[in-house]
Coordinates of C-alpha atoms in Angstrom, one line a residue:
Chain A
M26 CA 57.9 -61.2 -3.0
N27 CA 57.4 -60.8 0.7
E28 CA 55.1 -58.0 1.9
T29 CA 56.5 -57.9 5.3
L30 CA 60.0 -57.2 3.9
M31 CA 58.7 -54.7 1.5
R32 CA 56.9 -52.7 4.3
A33 CA 60.0 -52.9 6.6
T34 CA 62.2 -51.6 3.7
M35 CA 59.8 -48.7 3.1
R36 CA 59.8 -47.9 6.8
Q37 CA 63.6 -48.1 7.0
R38 CA 63.9 -45.6 4.1
V39 CA 61.9 -43.0 5.8
T40 CA 63.3 -43.3 9.3
S41 CA 66.8 -41.8 8.4
P42 CA 66.7 -38.0 8.9
V43 CA 69.5 -37.5 6.3
R44 CA 67.7 -39.4 3.7
V45 CA 64.4 -37.7 4.3
T46 CA 66.0 -34.3 4.1
L47 CA 67.6 -35.2 0.9
L48 CA 64.5 -36.7 -0.4
A49 CA 62.5 -33.5 0.5
S50 CA 65.1 -31.4 -1.4
V51 CA 65.1 -33.5 -4.5
F52 CA 61.3 -33.7 -4.4
L53 CA 60.6 -30.0 -3.6
F54 CA 63.4 -28.1 -5.4
P55 CA 62.1 -28.8 -9.0
L56 CA 58.5 -28.0 -7.9
L57 CA 59.8 -24.7 -6.6
V58 CA 61.3 -23.9 -9.9
I59 CA 58.3 -25.0 -11.9
G60 CA 56.1 -22.9 -9.6
A61 CA 58.3 -19.8 -10.2
S62 CA 58.8 -20.5 -13.9
P63 CA 56.3 -22.9 -15.5
A64 CA 58.0 -22.3 -18.9
T65 CA 60.7 -24.7 -17.8
G66 CA 58.2 -27.5 -18.3
F67 CA 59.1 -30.9 -17.0
T68 CA 62.8 -30.3 -17.7
M69 CA 63.4 -29.7 -14.0
L70 CA 61.8 -33.0 -13.0
G71 CA 64.4 -35.0 -15.1
S72 CA 63.7 -38.7 -15.2
G73 CA 63.2 -39.2 -11.6
Y74 CA 66.6 -40.9 -11.3
A75 CA 67.6 -38.6 -8.3
L76 CA 64.6 -39.6 -6.4
T77 CA 65.4 -43.3 -7.0
L78 CA 69.1 -42.7 -6.1
V79 CA 68.2 -41.2 -2.8
I80 CA 65.7 -43.9 -1.9
A81 CA 67.7 -46.9 -3.0
A82 CA 71.2 -46.0 -2.0
G83 CA 72.5 -48.7 0.3
V84 CA 69.3 -50.9 -0.2
I85 CA 71.3 -54.1 0.7
G86 CA 74.7 -52.7 1.7
Q87 CA 73.2 -50.9 4.6
D88 CA 71.7 -54.1 6.0
V89 CA 75.1 -55.8 5.6
S90 CA 77.0 -53.1 7.4
S91 CA 74.4 -52.6 10.3
G92 CA 74.2 -56.3 11.1
V93 CA 70.6 -56.6 10.0
L94 CA 71.2 -59.2 7.4
Q95 CA 72.8 -61.7 9.8
L96 CA 69.7 -61.5 12.0
L97 CA 67.3 -61.7 9.1
F98 CA 69.1 -64.7 7.5
A99 CA 69.0 -66.6 10.7
R100 CA 65.2 -67.0 9.9
P101 CA 63.9 -69.1 7.1
V102 CA 63.8 -66.2 4.7
K103 CA 64.7 -67.0 1.0
R104 CA 67.5 -64.8 0.0
S105 CA 66.0 -64.4 -3.6
E106 CA 62.8 -63.2 -1.9
Y107 CA 64.7 -60.8 0.2
V108 CA 66.5 -59.2 -2.9
I109 CA 63.3 -59.1 -5.0
S110 CA 61.4 -57.5 -2.1
R111 CA 63.9 -54.9 -1.4
W112 CA 64.0 -53.9 -5.1
L113 CA 60.3 -53.8 -5.4
A114 CA 60.1 -51.7 -2.3
V115 CA 62.5 -49.0 -3.3
S116 CA 61.2 -49.0 -6.9
L117 CA 57.7 -48.7 -5.9
M118 CA 58.5 -45.9 -3.5
S119 CA 60.4 -44.0 -6.1
A120 CA 57.7 -44.6 -8.7
M121 CA 55.0 -43.3 -6.2
L122 CA 56.9 -40.2 -5.3
A123 CA 57.8 -39.5 -8.9
T124 CA 54.1 -39.7 -9.7
L125 CA 53.0 -37.4 -6.8
Q126 CA 55.8 -35.0 -7.9
L127 CA 54.4 -35.0 -11.5
A128 CA 50.9 -34.6 -10.4
I129 CA 51.9 -31.4 -8.3
A130 CA 54.0 -30.1 -11.2
V131 CA 50.9 -30.5 -13.6
L132 CA 48.7 -28.7 -11.1
L133 CA 51.3 -25.8 -10.8
M134 CA 51.6 -25.5 -14.6
W135 CA 47.8 -25.4 -15.0
S136 CA 47.4 -22.8 -12.2
R137 CA 50.0 -20.7 -14.1
H138 CA 48.3 -21.0 -17.5
A139 CA 51.0 -23.1 -19.0
P140 CA 49.4 -26.6 -19.1
P141 CA 51.5 -29.4 -20.5
Q142 CA 50.1 -31.7 -23.2
T143 CA 48.5 -34.8 -22.2
R144 CA 51.0 -36.9 -24.2
E145 CA 53.9 -35.1 -22.4
V146 CA 52.4 -36.0 -19.0
F147 CA 52.0 -39.6 -19.8
E148 CA 55.5 -39.7 -21.4
Q149 CA 57.0 -38.2 -18.2
L150 CA 55.0 -40.6 -16.0
G151 CA 56.0 -43.6 -18.0
N152 CA 59.7 -42.6 -18.1
S153 CA 59.7 -41.9 -14.2
I154 CA 58.2 -45.4 -13.5
C155 CA 60.6 -47.2 -15.8
V156 CA 63.6 -45.3 -14.4
A157 CA 62.4 -46.1 -10.9
F158 CA 62.4 -49.9 -11.6
G159 CA 65.4 -49.9 -13.8
A160 CA 67.6 -47.8 -11.5
G161 CA 66.3 -49.6 -8.5
A162 CA 67.5 -52.9 -10.1
V163 CA 71.0 -51.4 -10.9
L164 CA 71.4 -50.0 -7.4
T165 CA 70.2 -53.3 -5.8
F166 CA 73.0 -55.1 -7.8
F167 CA 75.7 -52.5 -6.8
S168 CA 74.6 -52.6 -3.2
S169 CA 74.9 -56.4 -3.1
L170 CA 78.5 -56.0 -4.0
L171 CA 79.7 -53.5 -1.2
P172 CA 78.5 -52.8 2.3
G173 CA 77.2 -49.4 3.4
F174 CA 76.7 -46.9 0.6
G175 CA 79.4 -48.4 -1.5
D176 CA 76.8 -48.7 -4.4
L177 CA 76.9 -45.0 -4.9
A178 CA 80.8 -45.2 -5.3
I179 CA 80.3 -48.0 -7.9
L180 CA 77.6 -45.9 -9.7
L181 CA 79.9 -42.8 -9.7
V182 CA 82.8 -44.6 -11.1
M183 CA 80.7 -46.4 -13.7
A184 CA 78.9 -43.2 -14.7
F185 CA 82.2 -41.3 -15.1
T186 CA 83.8 -44.2 -17.0
G187 CA 80.9 -44.5 -19.4
S188 CA 80.8 -40.8 -20.2
G189 CA 84.6 -40.6 -20.3
L190 CA 84.9 -43.4 -22.8
D191 CA 82.1 -41.9 -24.8
G192 CA 83.7 -38.6 -24.9
I193 CA 87.2 -40.0 -25.8
G194 CA 85.6 -42.2 -28.5
Q195 CA 83.9 -39.3 -30.1
G196 CA 86.9 -36.8 -29.7
F197 CA 89.3 -39.3 -31.3
H198 CA 86.8 -40.8 -33.8
L199 CA 86.9 -44.3 -32.2
P200 CA 83.4 -45.5 -32.6
V201 CA 84.1 -48.8 -30.7
L202 CA 85.1 -46.9 -27.5
S203 CA 82.1 -44.6 -27.9
R204 CA 79.8 -47.5 -28.2
I205 CA 81.4 -49.2 -25.0
G206 CA 80.8 -45.8 -23.2
D207 CA 77.3 -45.8 -24.5
E208 CA 76.8 -49.3 -23.3
V209 CA 78.0 -48.5 -19.8
G210 CA 75.7 -45.5 -19.8
H211 CA 72.7 -47.8 -20.8
F212 CA 73.6 -50.1 -18.0
V213 CA 73.9 -47.4 -15.2
F214 CA 70.9 -45.3 -16.4
P215 CA 68.4 -47.8 -17.7
S216 CA 65.3 -46.3 -19.3
L217 CA 62.7 -47.3 -21.9
P218 CA 62.5 -45.2 -25.2
L219 CA 58.9 -44.1 -24.4
S220 CA 59.4 -41.0 -26.6
S221 CA 60.1 -43.1 -29.7
L222 CA 57.2 -45.4 -29.0
L223 CA 54.7 -42.7 -28.4
R224 CA 55.7 -40.3 -31.1
G225 CA 55.7 -42.6 -34.1
G226 CA 59.4 -43.2 -34.9
G227 CA 60.9 -46.7 -35.7
T228 CA 60.7 -49.0 -32.7
P229 CA 64.1 -48.9 -31.1
W230 CA 64.2 -52.6 -30.2
Y231 CA 67.7 -52.4 -28.9
E232 CA 66.9 -49.9 -26.2
I233 CA 63.8 -51.9 -25.2
V234 CA 65.7 -55.2 -24.9
A235 CA 68.6 -53.4 -23.2
Y236 CA 66.3 -52.1 -20.5
F237 CA 64.8 -55.5 -19.7
S238 CA 68.2 -57.2 -20.0
T239 CA 69.7 -54.8 -17.5
V240 CA 67.0 -55.2 -15.0
T241 CA 67.0 -59.1 -15.2
L242 CA 70.8 -59.2 -15.2
C243 CA 71.1 -57.0 -12.2
L244 CA 68.5 -58.9 -10.2
A245 CA 69.9 -62.2 -11.1
A246 CA 73.5 -61.1 -10.2
A247 CA 72.3 -59.6 -7.0
I248 CA 70.5 -62.8 -5.9
L249 CA 73.6 -64.9 -6.7
I250 CA 75.8 -62.6 -4.8
V251 CA 73.6 -62.5 -1.7
N252 CA 73.3 -66.2 -2.0
R253 CA 77.1 -66.6 -1.8
K254 CA 77.4 -64.3 1.2
E255 CA 78.6 -66.1 4.3
L256 CA 77.3 -64.1 7.3
S257 CA 78.0 -64.7 10.9
Y258 CA 77.8 -62.4 14.0
A259 CA 81.7 -62.4 14.0
S260 CA 82.0 -61.2 10.5
S261 CA 82.5 -57.6 9.7
S262 CA 80.7 -57.6 6.4
Chain B
M28 CA 84.0 -81.7 -3.8
P29 CA 80.7 -81.8 -5.5
R30 CA 78.0 -79.5 -4.2
A31 CA 75.0 -80.9 -2.4
P32 CA 71.7 -80.7 -4.4
E33 CA 69.6 -77.7 -3.5
S34 CA 66.9 -78.2 -1.1
P35 CA 63.5 -77.0 -2.2
T36 CA 63.0 -75.6 1.3
G37 CA 66.4 -73.9 1.5
T38 CA 67.1 -70.3 1.7
R39 CA 69.6 -70.0 -1.1
N40 CA 67.8 -71.4 -4.1
T41 CA 69.3 -70.3 -7.4
P42 CA 66.9 -68.2 -9.4
R43 CA 67.0 -70.5 -12.5
T44 CA 64.0 -68.9 -14.3
L45 CA 65.4 -65.4 -13.8
L46 CA 68.9 -66.4 -14.9
W47 CA 67.4 -68.1 -18.1
I48 CA 65.4 -65.0 -18.8
A49 CA 68.5 -62.8 -18.2
G50 CA 70.7 -64.9 -20.4
V51 CA 68.2 -65.0 -23.2
L52 CA 67.7 -61.2 -23.0
L53 CA 71.4 -60.7 -23.1
L54 CA 71.7 -62.7 -26.3
I55 CA 68.9 -60.9 -28.0
R56 CA 70.4 -57.6 -26.7
I57 CA 73.7 -58.5 -28.5
G58 CA 71.9 -59.6 -31.6
V59 CA 69.7 -56.6 -31.9
G60 CA 72.6 -54.3 -31.1
I61 CA 74.5 -55.6 -34.0
F62 CA 71.5 -55.4 -36.3
E63 CA 70.7 -51.9 -35.3
A64 CA 74.2 -50.7 -35.8
Y65 CA 73.7 -51.3 -39.5
H66 CA 69.9 -50.6 -39.6
P67 CA 69.3 -47.8 -37.0
P68 CA 65.5 -47.2 -36.3
E69 CA 64.0 -43.9 -37.7
P70 CA 64.2 -41.4 -34.8
A71 CA 60.9 -40.2 -33.4
D72 CA 60.1 -36.5 -33.4
R73 CA 60.7 -35.4 -29.8
V74 CA 59.5 -31.8 -29.9
N75 CA 56.3 -31.1 -28.0
W76 CA 54.4 -29.3 -30.8
R77 CA 51.5 -27.2 -29.7
P78 CA 48.3 -26.5 -31.6
I79 CA 48.2 -23.3 -33.6
A80 CA 45.2 -22.0 -31.8
S81 CA 46.8 -22.1 -28.3
A82 CA 50.4 -21.0 -29.3
E83 CA 50.0 -17.2 -28.8
G84 CA 48.3 -17.5 -25.4
L85 CA 51.0 -20.0 -24.3
A86 CA 53.8 -17.8 -25.5
A87 CA 52.3 -14.8 -23.6
A88 CA 52.0 -17.0 -20.4
T89 CA 55.4 -18.3 -20.5
S90 CA 57.2 -15.3 -22.2
K91 CA 58.8 -17.6 -24.7
P92 CA 58.9 -16.9 -28.5
I93 CA 56.9 -19.1 -30.9
L94 CA 58.8 -21.4 -33.3
Y95 CA 56.8 -22.2 -36.4
D96 CA 57.9 -25.0 -38.4
F97 CA 56.4 -24.7 -41.8
T98 CA 56.6 -28.1 -43.3
A99 CA 54.9 -30.7 -45.7
D100 CA 54.7 -34.5 -45.7
W101 CA 56.0 -34.8 -49.2
C102 CA 59.1 -32.6 -48.6
P103 CA 62.4 -34.7 -48.3
P104 CA 64.4 -32.0 -46.6
C105 CA 61.7 -31.6 -44.0
R106 CA 61.9 -35.3 -43.2
L107 CA 65.7 -35.0 -42.9
M108 CA 65.3 -32.0 -40.5
K109 CA 62.6 -33.9 -38.6
G110 CA 65.0 -36.9 -38.1
E111 CA 68.2 -35.0 -37.4
V112 CA 67.1 -32.0 -35.4
F113 CA 63.5 -32.7 -34.1
G114 CA 64.4 -36.4 -33.5
D115 CA 67.6 -35.5 -31.5
P116 CA 66.9 -35.7 -27.8
D117 CA 69.3 -32.8 -26.9
Q118 CA 68.0 -30.5 -29.6
A119 CA 64.4 -31.3 -29.0
E120 CA 64.8 -30.6 -25.2
R121 CA 66.3 -27.3 -26.1
I122 CA 63.6 -26.4 -28.5
N123 CA 60.9 -27.4 -25.9
H124 CA 62.7 -25.3 -23.3
L125 CA 63.4 -22.1 -25.4
Y126 CA 60.2 -22.0 -27.6
V127 CA 56.6 -22.7 -27.9
P128 CA 56.9 -25.0 -30.9
V129 CA 54.1 -25.1 -33.5
R130 CA 54.1 -27.3 -36.5
V131 CA 52.3 -25.8 -39.5
L132 CA 51.8 -28.7 -41.9
D133 CA 50.9 -27.9 -45.6
R134 CA 48.3 -30.2 -47.0
S135 CA 47.6 -28.3 -50.2
R136 CA 49.3 -31.0 -52.4
E137 CA 47.4 -33.8 -50.8
E138 CA 43.9 -32.1 -50.2
G139 CA 44.0 -29.3 -52.6
H140 CA 43.8 -26.7 -49.9
N141 CA 45.0 -25.9 -46.5
A142 CA 43.0 -25.3 -43.2
P143 CA 42.4 -21.5 -42.9
E144 CA 44.7 -21.0 -39.9
V145 CA 47.6 -22.7 -41.9
A146 CA 47.0 -20.6 -45.0
Q147 CA 46.8 -17.5 -42.9
L148 CA 50.1 -18.2 -41.1
Q149 CA 51.8 -19.1 -44.5
S150 CA 50.6 -15.9 -46.0
R151 CA 51.5 -13.8 -42.9
H152 CA 55.1 -15.1 -43.1
D153 CA 55.3 -15.3 -46.8
I154 CA 56.3 -18.9 -47.0
Q155 CA 57.8 -19.8 -50.3
A156 CA 59.6 -23.1 -49.6
F157 CA 59.8 -25.9 -47.1
P158 CA 61.1 -26.3 -44.5
T159 CA 61.0 -22.9 -43.1
L160 CA 61.4 -22.0 -39.5
V161 CA 60.0 -18.7 -38.2
V162 CA 60.7 -17.4 -34.7
V163 CA 58.0 -14.9 -33.6
R164 CA 58.7 -12.9 -30.5
A165 CA 56.2 -10.3 -29.2
G166 CA 57.3 -6.8 -30.1
S167 CA 60.1 -7.7 -32.6
E168 CA 60.4 -8.8 -36.3
P169 CA 60.1 -12.5 -37.0
Q170 CA 63.3 -14.4 -37.7
V171 CA 63.3 -16.7 -40.5
L172 CA 65.3 -19.7 -41.8
T173 CA 64.4 -21.1 -45.2
G174 CA 65.7 -24.5 -46.1
Y175 CA 67.6 -27.1 -44.1
P176 CA 71.2 -26.1 -43.8
G177 CA 72.2 -29.2 -41.8
K178 CA 71.8 -30.2 -38.2
D179 CA 74.7 -28.0 -36.7
M180 CA 73.7 -24.9 -38.5
T181 CA 70.0 -25.3 -37.7
A182 CA 70.9 -25.9 -34.0
Q183 CA 73.0 -22.7 -34.0
W184 CA 70.4 -20.7 -35.7
L185 CA 67.8 -21.9 -33.3
M186 CA 70.1 -20.8 -30.3
E187 CA 70.7 -17.5 -31.9
A188 CA 67.2 -16.9 -32.8
A189 CA 66.1 -17.6 -29.3
S190 CA 68.2 -14.7 -28.1
G191 CA 67.0 -12.6 -31.0
I192 CA 70.3 -12.3 -33.0
H193 CA 69.0 -13.0 -36.4
R194 CA 66.8 -10.9 -38.8
R195 CA 64.6 -12.0 -41.6
R196 CA 66.4 -13.6 -44.5
S197 CA 65.0 -13.6 -48.0
L198 CA 64.9 -16.9 -49.8
R199 CA 68.0 -15.9 -51.8
D200 CA 69.8 -14.9 -48.7
S201 CA 68.9 -18.1 -46.9
I202 CA 70.3 -20.2 -49.9
A203 CA 73.5 -18.1 -49.8
F204 CA 73.7 -18.5 -46.0
A205 CA 73.1 -22.1 -46.1
P206 CA 76.1 -24.5 -46.8
R207 CA 76.5 -26.2 -50.1
D208 CA 74.5 -29.2 -49.1
S209 CA 71.6 -27.2 -47.7
V210 CA 68.2 -28.5 -49.1
L211 CA 64.8 -27.0 -49.5
A212 CA 61.7 -27.8 -51.4
P213 CA 59.8 -24.8 -53.2
R214 CA 56.1 -24.6 -52.7
D215 CA 53.9 -25.3 -55.7
S216 CA 53.0 -21.7 -56.0
I217 CA 56.6 -20.6 -57.0
L218 CA 57.0 -23.5 -59.3
H219 CA 54.1 -22.4 -61.5

């Protein structure tokens, strides 16, 4: 972990006007809906995936396509440290924004006499933080594969493939296909089953292991891919 | 050509520890996935049940109907409904969105009596068997579903009740309405 790299990543994320505009929309829109209709509860906030998506898109690919990576790796910076720092920076930013958004949502609901339950708030908070770190890792991996915002293209293709396979599997009663679709979904949208853990059901060990497995696999793969990148001032990627 | 050994001061060190952890977790993931395919964990109840005391105030503030779930710990169909309907993420989200959900747990078999607010609600809605779902909307007659007619029919009833389509069903009507495999557990009072 390199604090300078983390700070630089966070600064980079808030200097793009397009990203800031998108972030403001994703941050404010659910709050406006909750303010107007507190009965919607936390449904509008979702899992915070949208926030992570906007913050983490192009987390490595953007550096590759803009030529920053060539300059950066001319210095004695460990590539693994670079990947981990970028992941931590975007994940922490997403988690902090999701927490702030939740705090404002709770205040709005309180002010409109529809207070959420404490357990609901903690569950939402935990989910948002887990999604921030999980989705951050997935996008870091995808971003190491393609320059620019190619990670979003991979994400879209995988998300559609997952839901398509799941739908076909259920429609044609092919459990194997459905399971593969489910697995792709677990990989693209990693989250911890906090509801089950906090509400007294059986411990869903598979979902817990799948989350940590996805995060570690994505980070390890991203480091290996960045390690293998041959960058020069003459290269286009 | 053999690769040169990694320098400890190099910038491209392989993350061996991370790779080991990722590999081990992947193996555990496959193992647990196979195990849980045959032994799925019991689903948790994902509905945000509200306390009886605050339900009416919350319903007024949010303009939502109240969904009372009259249930008991000893009742097998209630456990079935809890797992299949209230444990289903989509159904639970729908219930949380459409209703102010309130669980009214009968403890008369375990403790010999119920809390006054539970007894009052059971008496007000004439509860004769578990599970019974009652949807109460200000200014209209309560809508009642007695017994557990299965996940799909319960989900359909919940959707229709939220829009106010159903009217009260008697216990006999509910049994007739429910499919053949519908299950319900009569309260002690109608057994004796």
